[in-house]
Coordinates of C-alpha atoms and ligand atoms in Angstrom, one line a residue:
M1 CA -22.8 -24.8 -6.5
K2 CA -19.1 -24.1 -6.3
L3 CA -18.2 -20.4 -5.5
N4 CA -14.8 -20.1 -6.9
R5 CA -13.0 -16.7 -7.4
R6 CA -14.3 -16.3 -10.9
L7 CA -17.9 -16.9 -9.9
F8 CA -17.4 -14.7 -6.9
L9 CA -16.4 -11.9 -9.2
K10 CA -19.6 -12.3 -11.2
V11 CA -21.7 -12.4 -8.1
A12 CA -20.0 -9.3 -6.6
G13 CA -20.1 -7.5 -10.0
A14 CA -23.9 -8.2 -10.3
A15 CA -24.4 -6.7 -6.8
G16 CA -22.6 -3.6 -8.0
A17 CA -19.0 -2.5 -7.6
I18 CA -20.1 0.0 -4.9
A19 CA -20.4 -2.8 -2.3
A20 CA -17.7 -1.8 0.1
V21 CA -17.1 -1.3 3.8
P22 CA -15.7 1.7 5.5
A23 CA -11.9 1.7 6.1
A24 CA -10.9 0.4 9.5
T25 CA -9.8 3.7 10.7
A26 CA -10.2 4.9 14.2
G27 CA -13.6 6.3 14.9
A28 CA -12.4 9.4 16.7
T29 CA -15.2 11.9 17.1
T30 CA -13.7 14.5 19.4
L31 CA -10.7 16.7 18.9
E32 CA -8.9 14.9 21.9
E33 CA -9.6 11.5 20.3
Q34 CA -8.4 12.7 17.0
A35 CA -5.2 14.1 18.6
A36 CA -4.6 10.7 20.3
V37 CA -5.0 8.9 17.0
N38 CA -2.7 11.3 15.2
S39 CA 0.0 11.1 17.9
A40 CA 0.1 7.3 17.5
R41 CA 0.8 7.4 13.8
R42 CA 4.2 6.6 12.4
G43 CA 5.5 7.5 9.0
V44 CA 8.4 8.1 6.8
L45 CA 9.8 11.3 5.5
V46 CA 11.4 10.9 2.1
D47 CA 13.8 13.8 1.3
T48 CA 14.6 13.5 -2.4
T49 CA 17.4 16.0 -2.1
K50 CA 19.3 13.5 -0.1
C51 CA 18.6 10.3 -2.1
V52 CA 21.7 9.2 -4.1
G53 CA 20.0 6.4 -6.1
C54 CA 21.9 3.6 -4.5
R55 CA 18.9 1.3 -4.3
A56 CA 20.0 -0.2 -1.0
C57 CA 16.4 0.3 0.1
E58 CA 15.2 -1.9 -2.8
A59 CA 17.6 -4.7 -1.9
A60 CA 16.7 -4.5 1.8
C61 CA 13.0 -4.8 1.0
T62 CA 13.4 -7.9 -1.2
E63 CA 15.7 -9.5 1.4
T64 CA 13.3 -8.9 4.3
N65 CA 10.3 -10.2 2.2
N66 CA 12.2 -13.2 0.8
Q67 CA 11.8 -12.0 -2.8
P68 CA 14.1 -12.1 -5.8
E69 CA 16.9 -9.5 -5.8
P70 CA 16.0 -6.2 -7.6
V71 CA 16.9 -6.1 -11.3
R72 CA 20.3 -4.8 -12.4
L73 CA 21.2 -3.5 -9.0
D74 CA 24.6 -2.1 -10.0
D75 CA 23.5 -0.8 -13.4
P76 CA 22.8 2.9 -13.6
A77 CA 21.1 2.3 -17.0
V78 CA 18.2 1.0 -15.0
F79 CA 17.2 4.6 -14.4
K80 CA 16.5 5.1 -18.1
T81 CA 13.1 3.6 -17.6
V82 CA 10.5 4.5 -15.0
R83 CA 9.7 1.3 -13.1
T84 CA 6.7 0.4 -11.1
T85 CA 6.4 -2.0 -8.1
D86 CA 5.3 -5.5 -8.8
T87 CA 4.2 -8.6 -6.9
R88 CA 7.8 -9.5 -6.0
H89 CA 9.3 -6.0 -5.6
Y90 CA 7.4 -3.7 -3.2
T91 CA 9.5 -0.7 -3.8
V92 CA 11.4 0.9 -6.7
V93 CA 13.7 3.9 -7.0
N94 CA 13.3 5.9 -10.1
A95 CA 15.2 8.9 -11.5
A96 CA 13.3 12.1 -11.7
N97 CA 12.7 13.8 -15.0
T98 CA 14.6 16.9 -14.3
G99 CA 15.0 17.9 -18.0
A100 CA 18.8 17.4 -17.8
S101 CA 20.2 15.1 -20.5
A102 CA 23.2 13.9 -18.4
V103 CA 23.1 11.9 -15.2
P104 CA 19.8 12.6 -13.4
A105 CA 20.2 14.5 -10.2
R106 CA 17.2 13.5 -8.3
F107 CA 15.8 10.1 -7.4
I108 CA 12.5 9.0 -5.8
K109 CA 11.7 5.8 -3.9
R110 CA 8.1 4.6 -4.5
Q111 CA 6.0 2.1 -2.5
C112 CA 2.6 2.0 -0.9
M113 CA 1.8 5.4 0.8
H114 CA 0.0 3.8 3.7
C115 CA -2.8 6.4 3.5
L116 CA -4.4 7.5 6.7
E117 CA -7.9 6.8 5.1
P118 CA -6.9 4.1 2.6
A119 CA -9.2 3.8 -0.4
C120 CA -8.0 0.2 -0.9
A121 CA -9.3 -0.8 2.5
S122 CA -12.5 1.1 2.0
A123 CA -13.2 -0.7 -1.2
C124 CA -12.4 -4.2 0.2
L125 CA -15.6 -6.2 0.8
V126 CA -14.1 -8.3 3.6
R127 CA -11.4 -6.2 5.2
A128 CA -8.6 -8.1 3.6
L129 CA -6.9 -4.7 3.7
D130 CA -6.9 -3.1 7.1
K131 CA -5.4 0.2 8.5
T132 CA -3.6 -0.4 11.7
P133 CA -3.6 2.4 14.3
T134 CA 0.1 3.0 14.1
G135 CA 0.3 3.3 10.3
P136 CA 0.7 0.2 8.2
V137 CA -2.1 -0.8 5.9
V138 CA -1.9 -4.6 6.1
Y139 CA -3.2 -7.4 3.9
H140 CA -4.8 -10.5 5.2
K141 CA -4.5 -13.1 2.4
D142 CA -6.8 -15.5 4.2
R143 CA -9.7 -13.1 3.9
C144 CA -9.0 -12.0 0.3
L145 CA -11.7 -12.9 -2.3
G146 CA -9.6 -11.9 -5.3
C147 CA -12.1 -9.2 -6.4
R148 CA -9.4 -6.7 -7.0
Y149 CA -11.5 -3.7 -6.0
C150 CA -8.5 -2.5 -4.0
M151 CA -6.5 -2.2 -7.2
V152 CA -9.2 0.0 -8.8
A153 CA -9.6 2.1 -5.7
C154 CA -6.0 2.9 -5.0
P155 CA -5.2 6.4 -6.3
F156 CA -1.5 5.5 -6.5
G157 CA -1.8 2.3 -8.4
V158 CA -0.1 0.3 -5.7
P159 CA -1.7 -3.1 -5.2
K160 CA -0.6 -5.7 -7.7
Y161 CA -2.2 -9.1 -8.4
E162 CA -0.4 -12.4 -9.0
Y163 CA -2.0 -13.1 -12.3
D164 CA 0.7 -15.7 -13.1
S165 CA 0.0 -17.7 -10.0
P166 CA -2.5 -20.6 -9.7
T167 CA -3.3 -19.3 -6.2
P168 CA -3.2 -15.5 -6.8
F169 CA -3.1 -12.9 -4.1
V170 CA -2.7 -9.1 -3.9
Q171 CA 0.8 -7.9 -3.1
K172 CA 2.1 -4.6 -1.8
C173 CA 4.5 -3.0 0.6
T174 CA 3.6 -3.9 4.2
F175 CA 5.4 -0.9 5.8
C176 CA 7.3 -3.8 7.5
A177 CA 4.5 -4.2 10.0
D178 CA 6.1 -7.3 11.5
R179 CA 9.4 -5.4 12.1
Q180 CA 7.5 -2.5 13.6
S181 CA 5.6 -4.8 15.9
R182 CA 9.0 -5.9 17.2
G183 CA 10.1 -2.4 17.7
E184 CA 12.3 -2.3 14.6
A185 CA 12.3 0.3 11.8
P186 CA 11.3 -0.8 8.3
A187 CA 14.1 -2.6 6.5
C188 CA 14.4 0.0 3.7
T189 CA 14.7 3.0 6.1
S190 CA 17.3 1.2 8.3
V191 CA 19.7 0.8 5.4
C192 CA 19.5 4.1 3.7
P193 CA 23.0 5.5 3.8
S194 CA 22.2 9.1 3.0
G195 CA 19.5 10.1 5.4
A196 CA 16.9 10.3 2.6
L197 CA 14.5 8.1 4.6
T198 CA 13.5 9.1 8.1
F199 CA 11.2 6.8 10.0
G200 CA 9.4 8.2 13.0
M201 CA 6.2 9.6 14.4
R202 CA 4.2 11.3 11.6
D203 CA 3.6 14.5 13.5
D204 CA 7.4 14.8 14.3
L205 CA 8.2 14.2 10.7
I206 CA 6.0 17.0 9.6
E207 CA 7.9 19.3 12.0
T208 CA 11.2 18.1 10.6
A209 CA 10.0 18.7 7.1
R210 CA 8.9 22.2 8.0
E211 CA 12.2 23.0 9.5
R212 CA 14.0 22.0 6.3
L213 CA 11.5 23.8 4.1
Y214 CA 11.7 27.1 6.0
A215 CA 15.4 27.1 7.0
K216 CA 17.4 30.1 5.9
G217 CA 18.5 29.8 2.3
S218 CA 16.3 26.7 1.8
K219 CA 15.9 25.6 -1.8
Y220 CA 13.1 23.2 -1.1
V221 CA 9.6 23.5 -2.6
R222 CA 7.6 24.7 0.3
Y223 CA 5.2 21.8 0.3
I224 CA 5.0 18.4 2.1
Y225 CA 3.6 15.9 -0.3
G226 CA 1.4 13.4 1.6
Q227 CA 0.6 15.7 4.5
R228 CA -2.8 16.3 3.0
E229 CA -3.1 14.3 -0.2
V230 CA -6.2 12.0 -0.2
G231 CA -6.6 12.8 3.5
G232 CA -3.0 12.3 4.4
T233 CA -0.5 9.5 3.9
S234 CA 2.1 7.9 6.2
W235 CA 4.9 8.3 3.6
M236 CA 5.6 11.9 2.8
Y237 CA 7.9 13.6 0.4
I238 CA 9.9 16.8 0.2
T239 CA 11.9 18.0 -2.7
D240 CA 13.6 20.9 -4.5
I241 CA 12.1 20.3 -7.9
P242 CA 8.4 20.3 -9.0
F243 CA 6.6 17.2 -7.6
E244 CA 5.3 16.4 -11.1
K245 CA 8.9 15.8 -12.2
L246 CA 9.2 13.2 -9.5
G247 CA 6.3 11.3 -11.0
L248 CA 4.0 11.9 -8.1
P249 CA 0.4 12.5 -9.0
T250 CA -0.4 16.1 -8.1
D251 CA -4.2 16.2 -9.0
L252 CA -5.5 13.9 -6.2
G253 CA -6.9 16.5 -4.0
T254 CA -7.0 16.4 -0.2
Y255 CA -10.3 14.7 0.3
A256 CA -10.1 11.1 1.6
Y257 CA -11.3 8.8 -1.2
S258 CA -12.6 6.4 1.4
S259 CA -15.0 9.1 2.7
L260 CA -16.5 9.5 -0.7
T261 CA -17.1 5.7 -0.8
Q262 CA -18.6 5.7 2.6
A263 CA -20.9 8.6 1.9
S264 CA -22.3 6.9 -1.2
L265 CA -22.9 3.8 0.8
A266 CA -24.7 5.4 3.7
A267 CA -28.0 5.0 1.8
V268 CA -27.6 1.3 1.4
P269 CA -27.2 -0.2 4.9
F270 CA -27.8 -3.7 3.7
V271 CA -24.8 -3.6 1.5
L272 CA -22.7 -2.1 4.4
T273 CA -23.7 -4.6 7.0
L274 CA -24.9 -7.9 5.5
W275 CA -23.6 -8.3 2.0
P276 CA -19.8 -8.6 2.8
P277 CA -20.2 -11.2 5.5
L278 CA -22.7 -13.1 3.5
L279 CA -20.4 -13.3 0.5
M280 CA -17.5 -14.2 2.8
G281 CA -19.6 -16.9 4.4
M282 CA -20.6 -18.4 1.0
Y283 CA -17.0 -18.3 -0.1
T284 CA -15.6 -19.9 3.1
F285 CA -18.3 -22.6 3.0
S286 CA -17.6 -23.3 -0.7
K287 CA -13.8 -23.5 0.0
R288 CA -14.4 -25.9 2.9
R289 CA -16.5 -28.1 0.7
E290 CA -13.8 -28.1 -1.9
Q291 CA -11.2 -29.1 0.7
V292 CA -13.4 -31.9 2.0
A293 CA -14.0 -33.2 -1.5
A294 CA -10.3 -33.1 -2.2
Q295 CA -9.6 -35.0 1.0
E296 CA -12.2 -37.6 0.2
A297 CA -10.8 -38.0 -3.3
A298 CA -7.3 -38.4 -1.9
G299 CA -8.6 -41.0 0.5
K300 CA -10.2 -43.0 -2.2
E301 CA -7.0 -42.9 -4.3
T302 CA -5.1 -44.2 -1.3
S303 CA -7.5 -47.0 -0.6
H304 CA -7.3 -48.2 -4.2
E305 CA -3.5 -48.6 -4.0
Ligands
SF4_401 S1 -1.4 3.9 -1.5 FE1 -3.1 2.6 -2.3 S2 -2.6 0.5 -1.5 FE2 -1.4 2.0 -0.3 S3 -2.7 2.5 1.5 FE3 -3.1 4.1 -0.1 S4 -4.9 3.3 -1.2 FE4 -4.0 1.5 -0.1
SF4_402 S1 8.5 -0.6 4.4 FE1 9.2 -2.7 4.3 S2 7.9 -3.6 2.7 FE2 7.7 -1.4 2.5 S3 9.2 -0.8 1.0 FE3 10.2 -0.6 3.0 S4 11.2 -2.6 3.3 FE4 9.7 -2.9 1.7
SF4_403 S1 18.7 3.7 0.2 FE1 18.3 5.9 0.5 S2 19.8 6.9 -0.8 FE2 19.7 4.8 -1.5 S3 18.2 4.8 -3.2 FE3 17.1 4.2 -1.3 S4 16.3 6.2 -0.5 FE4 17.9 6.7 -2.0

């Protein structure tokens, strides 16, 4: 029996969409361990009061990921619509709905938030999405089964699927994990000309944000978006207009979605421990058989020539 992606979806669906594994977050149990985990985390502080809407970050992102240039880079009319990321553009800059009819005064860069307890990773049967200790939530395409549970689980609607590809995969911002592993900052943060994007240690960024929020005469909304949302995110935002107007969801709560998933699965240890590797094994075995069959067919064709 061939276990292709479509069949896998049926099998997995029959088993119940709750079949998920806990996110690969550090298992810190003491305050000291938790502090060590926190101190290793990097993040980005997005200050929307400084963003000028130049979209250099978009261009840098597509360049570093070998993707097509962003649409209408020099056209301000692009801000008339609210765009979302897609499989070939991991970040977009939108204009905020400030209520002003003229040129919008605020812009917001959107991308994967690289949650501290990512729901996408928690929902993934085979850990194709994985939280790294320093921050990036990375995607392993070789492990992906194409079930798309990550897309359903993400509270920010980030993961996108290559529906138009014969070999589809999930795509999303990588937080430039490769660059970070070489000691470099993410491409988008390195080119921002206005200081709207600050890359650094997450704890330090929270301090920086607080200083700006509580400085004398500050016009900032006294809130750091992402410090606590869904358990905290690596990318955080500060602004001087209501967060709703920036298009950020403000009803997510502070509880990590992955914890909810894990709690519901605690009662079904078989699902947690055996079901994912079983499915992965079946899928890998089936794929290998398909490869061998294809090689044999190619060999026969060659011998007939
Ligand atoms: S924003 Fe969505 S895709 Fe990104 S880490 Fe969080 S849950 Fe995963
Ligand atoms: S961190 Fe890297 S992948 Fe993510 S938006 Fe910035 S440049 Fe793109
Ligand atoms: S590069 Fe900086 S200033 Fe330009 S759009 Fe991106 S975040 Fe805003």
